Amino acid sequence: MSHYRSNLRDTVFTLFEVLGREEVLGVGPWEDLDRDTAEAILSELDHLARTKLADTFASSDRTPPVFDPETRTVTVGEAFQKSYRALLDSGAWALELPADLGGQPSPPSLQWAANELLLGSNPAAYLYAAGPKMAQVLWREGTERDRKLAQLMVEREWAATMVLTEPDAGSDVGAGRTRALPQPDGTWHVEGVKRFITSAEHDLTENIVHLVLARPVGVEGAGGPGTKGLSLFLVPKWHVDVETGELGGRNGVWTTALEHKMGIKASATGELAFGTDGTPAVGWLLGDVHDGIKQMFHIIEYARMMVGTKAIATLSSGYLNALAYAKERVQGPDLAHAADKTAPRVTIVHHPDVRRSLMTQKAGAEGLRALVLFTASVQDRVALSRSQGEVDEAAVRLNDLLLPVVKGYGSERSWVLLGTESLQTFGGSGYVEDHPLEQYVRDAKIDTLYEGTTAIQGQDLFFRKIVRDRGRALGDLSVQVQGWIDSGAGPGESESRLKEERELLQTALQDAGGIVAAMIGDVTSAQAPGRERDVYLVGLNTTRLLMALGDVVCGWLLLRGAEVALARLGEEQDPAEHAFYEGKVAAARWFARTVLPRLTAERVAAEQTDLSVMDLPEAAF
Ligand code: ST9
Ligand code: FAD
């Protein structure tokens, strides 16, 4: 039995019945796609996910890649290699590449629907297979030379890494000390040590191209302090002649150790030393321009969406595994007959507390899926306008606003629900290796950490995506949510119009607005002389706002789904479809009634925030 339980029915429902994605199929760069083809692609990838990808999820956790300190190489298990091969052979990566780089372009909404399946079934394989996708950045930002390298990365399926973190530069990327020295032939010698690098070394591909942030030295106008002084260098593991594709000697970049981690053990995370053993680590400056952090953020933005999607994919499978167990496991009597010691024992799905837990998981997983696919549908707008040589500014801003929510809120909610609810449903059996939950919980923890911790996502959301944006994207989103609430006004049955739930959403929207207003007040007062410390009040609430906004968006999207489902329930349905739509309505109502009211307390907490915790001496902690 596959560990991975997908929910393609919900994906198709969200994509087409709620978000109307047919709209973008058959249009512009996606003129060759229609709904049937899109569904066929998803169905094929779903099969791959549940079979060849899922097959090695557990075994590669138990026998992770091995580092040989003598040769400084990493060996990935043979079985895992098969999953990796199957993933590349599926061509799923091509959905994300432009046609001129060997891709078969598709709308981001379809890409992220597909990625959920791949990330949920075998996230490590997905990470190793990122090379052809990363080639896109070279293709977009690079010189002719870089573009040739990009083509090789795609044609020869080379791996790639994103290399930012150093021992003293994690969240604070701008503290990085790795340097790059210009050479007379136009290349650069990179010197320094990076740590925690995903796919740093392995034997899955003939070459690995490292995309490295380093600080150029002795170059006028470049290499200053902070992130703006960083440039992006392409440092291949093996030297390569980009004209012929021929590999040369070994470049001076070596993995010096692998981390022993809590989870995602199949994904090799290594320390990378550049130019430390006497051989220079030769690199090229991407695009021959010193614009490293901006170039790297093209990858980071993608990777933040990816990490959020990985998190919810795991939660969804965790929930469906828990549901299957709850339908089989017999334990205890029905609560209504508990006084009768001879009452028949029932499956645990009969117990109110198990139902509470299952519905919390279902609403969480389906709400987060809707958040990912809604964000991806905004990316459809961005990509479509770009393909016409235009920029849909409003869509760009809205996507920017939603990215920290997908990554930060998505990963936090997923990890907590996986641990407190999905694993819990199994009782002690959840804690042992017979079921995938113990691995899910270990593997999903990383999602709140890499690609910027939750704290970083909260700050990004408030300072960059709200304050710096002057609230435009947030205003646009609020108008959309308010529009949906108002669309239910007027005569008609309150039941079918979700009247009570609209009121709950209205209150939640106002509460989230209240949190924003309190924070804007604090950020404004911090501008006044002597009030600089008021910015701490903001810092105490950024994570709270991230979570509150996520709740509002998920609540809204679930309710939009419930509205569609209610309409379908009025039609003739086969029993499975009827049950599906009933479940959609139930999950949305559950979320509105049990999650959204909590935002009122969050607003009060935000409004009452003071500086006492900042005034407290460290010794008192
Ligand atoms: C990691 C990898 O953890 C883990 C998973 C491995 C995944 C590998 C495979 C992934 C698949 C990849 C496929 C690729 C496909 C690509 C397709 C794409 C075509 N948005 O605020 P400032 C920029 S890796 C955009 O002053 P500080 C911007 O240029 C490690 N840009 O920051 C800005 O200039 P301006 C991950 C942003 O105080 C400039 O930065 N590590 C954004 O200097 C400076 O901004 C982290 O994520 C943004 N949201 O530095 C580090 N924000 O303002 C987390 C900034 O003029 N730390 N820029 O526009 C942070 O993010 C910090 O906030 C900081 C602060 C470093 C940005
Ligand atoms: P720190 O930055 O030291 O943070 C410690 C704590 O302090 C966190 O809770 C953080 O939220 C908080 N904190 C820090 N600064 C602030 C602040 N200004 N305000 C509020 N709170 C703050 N990096 C790469 O470059 N490439 C990779 O491929 C890669 N893969 C990884 C794979 C794994 C398995 C792991 C564990 C890490 C990986 N990373 C990678 C590194 C990862 O991105 C960093 O670990 C992450 O950005 C956090 O940095 P740090 O670990 O140094 O924590």
CSV table of N, CA and C in Angstrom, one decimal, residues 58-112:
chain,number,residue,atom,x,y,z
A,58,ALA,N,9.9,5.8,2.1
A,58,ALA,CA,10.3,5.3,3.5
A,58,ALA,C,11.7,4.7,3.4
A,59,SER,N,12.0,3.9,2.4
A,59,SER,CA,13.3,3.2,2.4
A,59,SER,C,14.4,4.2,2.3
A,60,SER,N,14.2,5.3,1.6
A,60,SER,CA,15.3,6.2,1.4
A,60,SER,C,15.5,7.0,2.7
A,61,ASP,N,14.4,7.0,3.6
A,61,ASP,CA,14.6,7.7,4.9
A,61,ASP,C,15.4,6.8,5.8
A,62,ARG,N,15.2,5.5,5.7
A,62,ARG,CA,15.9,4.5,6.6
A,62,ARG,C,17.3,4.3,6.1
A,63,THR,N,17.5,4.4,4.8
A,63,THR,CA,18.9,4.2,4.3
A,63,THR,C,19.3,5.5,3.5
A,64,PRO,N,19.6,6.6,4.1
A,64,PRO,CA,19.8,7.8,3.4
A,64,PRO,C,21.1,7.9,2.7
A,65,PRO,N,21.4,8.9,1.9
A,65,PRO,CA,22.6,9.0,1.1
A,65,PRO,C,23.8,8.9,2.1
A,66,VAL,N,24.9,8.3,1.5
A,66,VAL,CA,26.1,8.1,2.4
A,66,VAL,C,27.3,9.0,1.9
A,67,PHE,N,27.9,9.7,2.8
A,67,PHE,CA,29.1,10.5,2.5
A,67,PHE,C,30.4,9.8,2.7
A,68,ASP,N,31.2,9.8,1.7
A,68,ASP,CA,32.6,9.2,1.9
A,68,ASP,C,33.6,10.3,2.0
A,69,PRO,N,34.1,10.4,3.2
A,69,PRO,CA,35.1,11.6,3.5
A,69,PRO,C,36.4,11.4,2.7
A,70,GLU,N,36.7,10.2,2.3
A,70,GLU,CA,37.9,10.0,1.5
A,70,GLU,C,37.8,10.7,0.1
A,71,THR,N,36.7,10.3,-0.6
A,71,THR,CA,36.5,10.9,-1.9
A,71,THR,C,35.7,12.1,-2.0
A,72,ARG,N,35.1,12.5,-0.8
A,72,ARG,CA,34.2,13.6,-0.7
A,72,ARG,C,33.1,13.5,-1.7
A,73,THR,N,32.5,12.3,-1.8
A,73,THR,CA,31.4,12.0,-2.7
A,73,THR,C,30.2,11.5,-1.8
A,74,VAL,N,29.0,11.6,-2.4
A,74,VAL,CA,27.8,11.1,-1.8
A,74,VAL,C,27.1,10.1,-2.7
A,75,THR,N,26.8,9.0,-2.1
A,75,THR,CA,26.1,7.9,-2.9
A,75,THR,C,24.7,7.8,-2.4
A,76,VAL,N,23.8,7.9,-3.4
A,76,VAL,CA,22.4,7.8,-3.2
A,76,VAL,C,22.0,6.3,-3.5
A,77,GLY,N,21.1,5.8,-2.7
A,77,GLY,CA,20.7,4.3,-2.8
A,77,GLY,C,20.1,4.0,-4.2
A,78,GLU,N,20.3,2.8,-4.6
A,78,GLU,CA,19.9,2.3,-6.0
A,78,GLU,C,18.4,2.4,-6.2
A,79,ALA,N,17.7,2.0,-5.1
A,79,ALA,CA,16.2,2.1,-5.3
A,79,ALA,C,15.7,3.5,-5.5
A,80,PHE,N,16.3,4.4,-4.7
A,80,PHE,CA,15.9,5.8,-4.9
A,80,PHE,C,16.2,6.3,-6.3
A,81,GLN,N,17.3,5.9,-6.8
A,81,GLN,CA,17.7,6.3,-8.2
A,81,GLN,C,16.6,6.0,-9.2
A,82,LYS,N,15.9,4.9,-8.9
A,82,LYS,CA,14.8,4.5,-9.8
A,82,LYS,C,13.6,5.5,-9.7
A,83,SER,N,13.3,5.9,-8.5
A,83,SER,CA,12.2,7.0,-8.3
A,83,SER,C,12.7,8.2,-9.0
A,84,TYR,N,13.9,8.6,-8.8
A,84,TYR,CA,14.4,9.9,-9.4
A,84,TYR,C,14.3,9.8,-10.9
A,85,ARG,N,14.7,8.7,-11.5
A,85,ARG,CA,14.7,8.5,-12.9
A,85,ARG,C,13.2,8.6,-13.5
A,86,ALA,N,12.3,7.9,-12.7
A,86,ALA,CA,10.9,7.9,-13.1
A,86,ALA,C,10.4,9.4,-13.1
A,87,LEU,N,10.8,10.1,-12.2
A,87,LEU,CA,10.3,11.5,-12.1
A,87,LEU,C,10.8,12.3,-13.3
A,88,LEU,N,12.1,12.2,-13.6
A,88,LEU,CA,12.6,12.9,-14.7
A,88,LEU,C,12.0,12.5,-16.0
A,89,ASP,N,11.9,11.1,-16.2
A,89,ASP,CA,11.3,10.6,-17.4
A,89,ASP,C,9.8,11.0,-17.6
A,90,SER,N,9.2,11.3,-16.5
A,90,SER,CA,7.8,11.8,-16.7
A,90,SER,C,7.6,13.1,-17.4
A,91,GLY,N,8.7,13.8,-17.4
A,91,GLY,CA,8.7,15.1,-18.2
A,91,GLY,C,7.9,16.2,-17.4
A,92,ALA,N,7.6,15.9,-16.2
A,92,ALA,CA,6.7,16.9,-15.4
A,92,ALA,C,7.4,18.3,-15.4
A,93,TRP,N,8.8,18.2,-15.3
A,93,TRP,CA,9.5,19.5,-15.2
A,93,TRP,C,9.3,20.4,-16.4
A,94,ALA,N,9.0,19.7,-17.5
A,94,ALA,CA,8.9,20.5,-18.8
A,94,ALA,C,7.7,21.4,-18.7
A,95,LEU,N,6.7,21.1,-17.9
A,95,LEU,CA,5.5,21.9,-17.8
A,95,LEU,C,5.9,23.3,-17.3
A,96,GLU,N,7.0,23.5,-16.6
A,96,GLU,CA,7.4,24.7,-16.0
A,96,GLU,C,8.4,25.5,-16.9
A,97,LEU,N,8.9,24.9,-18.0
A,97,LEU,CA,9.9,25.6,-18.8
A,97,LEU,C,9.3,26.2,-20.0
A,98,PRO,N,9.9,27.3,-20.5
A,98,PRO,CA,9.5,27.9,-21.8
A,98,PRO,C,9.8,27.0,-22.9
A,99,ALA,N,9.0,27.1,-24.0
A,99,ALA,CA,9.2,26.2,-25.2
A,99,ALA,C,10.6,26.3,-25.7
A,100,ASP,N,11.2,27.6,-25.8
A,100,ASP,CA,12.5,27.7,-26.4
A,100,ASP,C,13.6,27.1,-25.5
A,101,LEU,N,13.3,26.7,-24.3
A,101,LEU,CA,14.3,25.9,-23.5
A,101,LEU,C,13.9,24.5,-23.3
A,102,GLY,N,13.1,24.0,-24.3
A,102,GLY,CA,12.7,22.6,-24.3
A,102,GLY,C,11.5,22.3,-23.4
A,103,GLY,N,10.8,23.3,-23.1
A,103,GLY,CA,9.6,23.1,-22.2
A,103,GLY,C,8.3,22.9,-23.0
A,104,GLN,N,7.3,22.5,-22.2
A,104,GLN,CA,5.9,22.4,-22.8
A,104,GLN,C,5.1,23.3,-21.8
A,105,PRO,N,5.1,24.6,-22.1
A,105,PRO,CA,4.5,25.6,-21.1
A,105,PRO,C,3.1,25.2,-20.7
A,106,SER,N,2.8,25.5,-19.5
A,106,SER,CA,1.5,25.3,-18.9
A,106,SER,C,1.2,26.4,-17.9
A,107,PRO,N,0.0,26.6,-17.5
A,107,PRO,CA,-0.3,27.7,-16.5
A,107,PRO,C,0.2,27.3,-15.2
A,108,PRO,N,0.7,28.2,-14.4
A,108,PRO,CA,1.2,27.9,-13.0
A,108,PRO,C,0.2,27.2,-12.2
A,109,SER,N,-1.1,27.4,-12.4
A,109,SER,CA,-2.1,26.7,-11.6
A,109,SER,C,-2.0,25.2,-11.9
A,110,LEU,N,-1.8,24.8,-13.1
A,110,LEU,CA,-1.7,23.4,-13.4
A,110,LEU,C,-0.3,22.9,-12.9
A,111,GLN,N,0.7,23.7,-13.0
A,111,GLN,CA,2.0,23.3,-12.5
A,111,GLN,C,2.0,23.0,-11.0
A,112,TRP,N,1.3,23.9,-10.2
A,112,TRP,CA,1.4,23.7,-8.8
A,112,TRP,C,0.4,22.5,-8.3
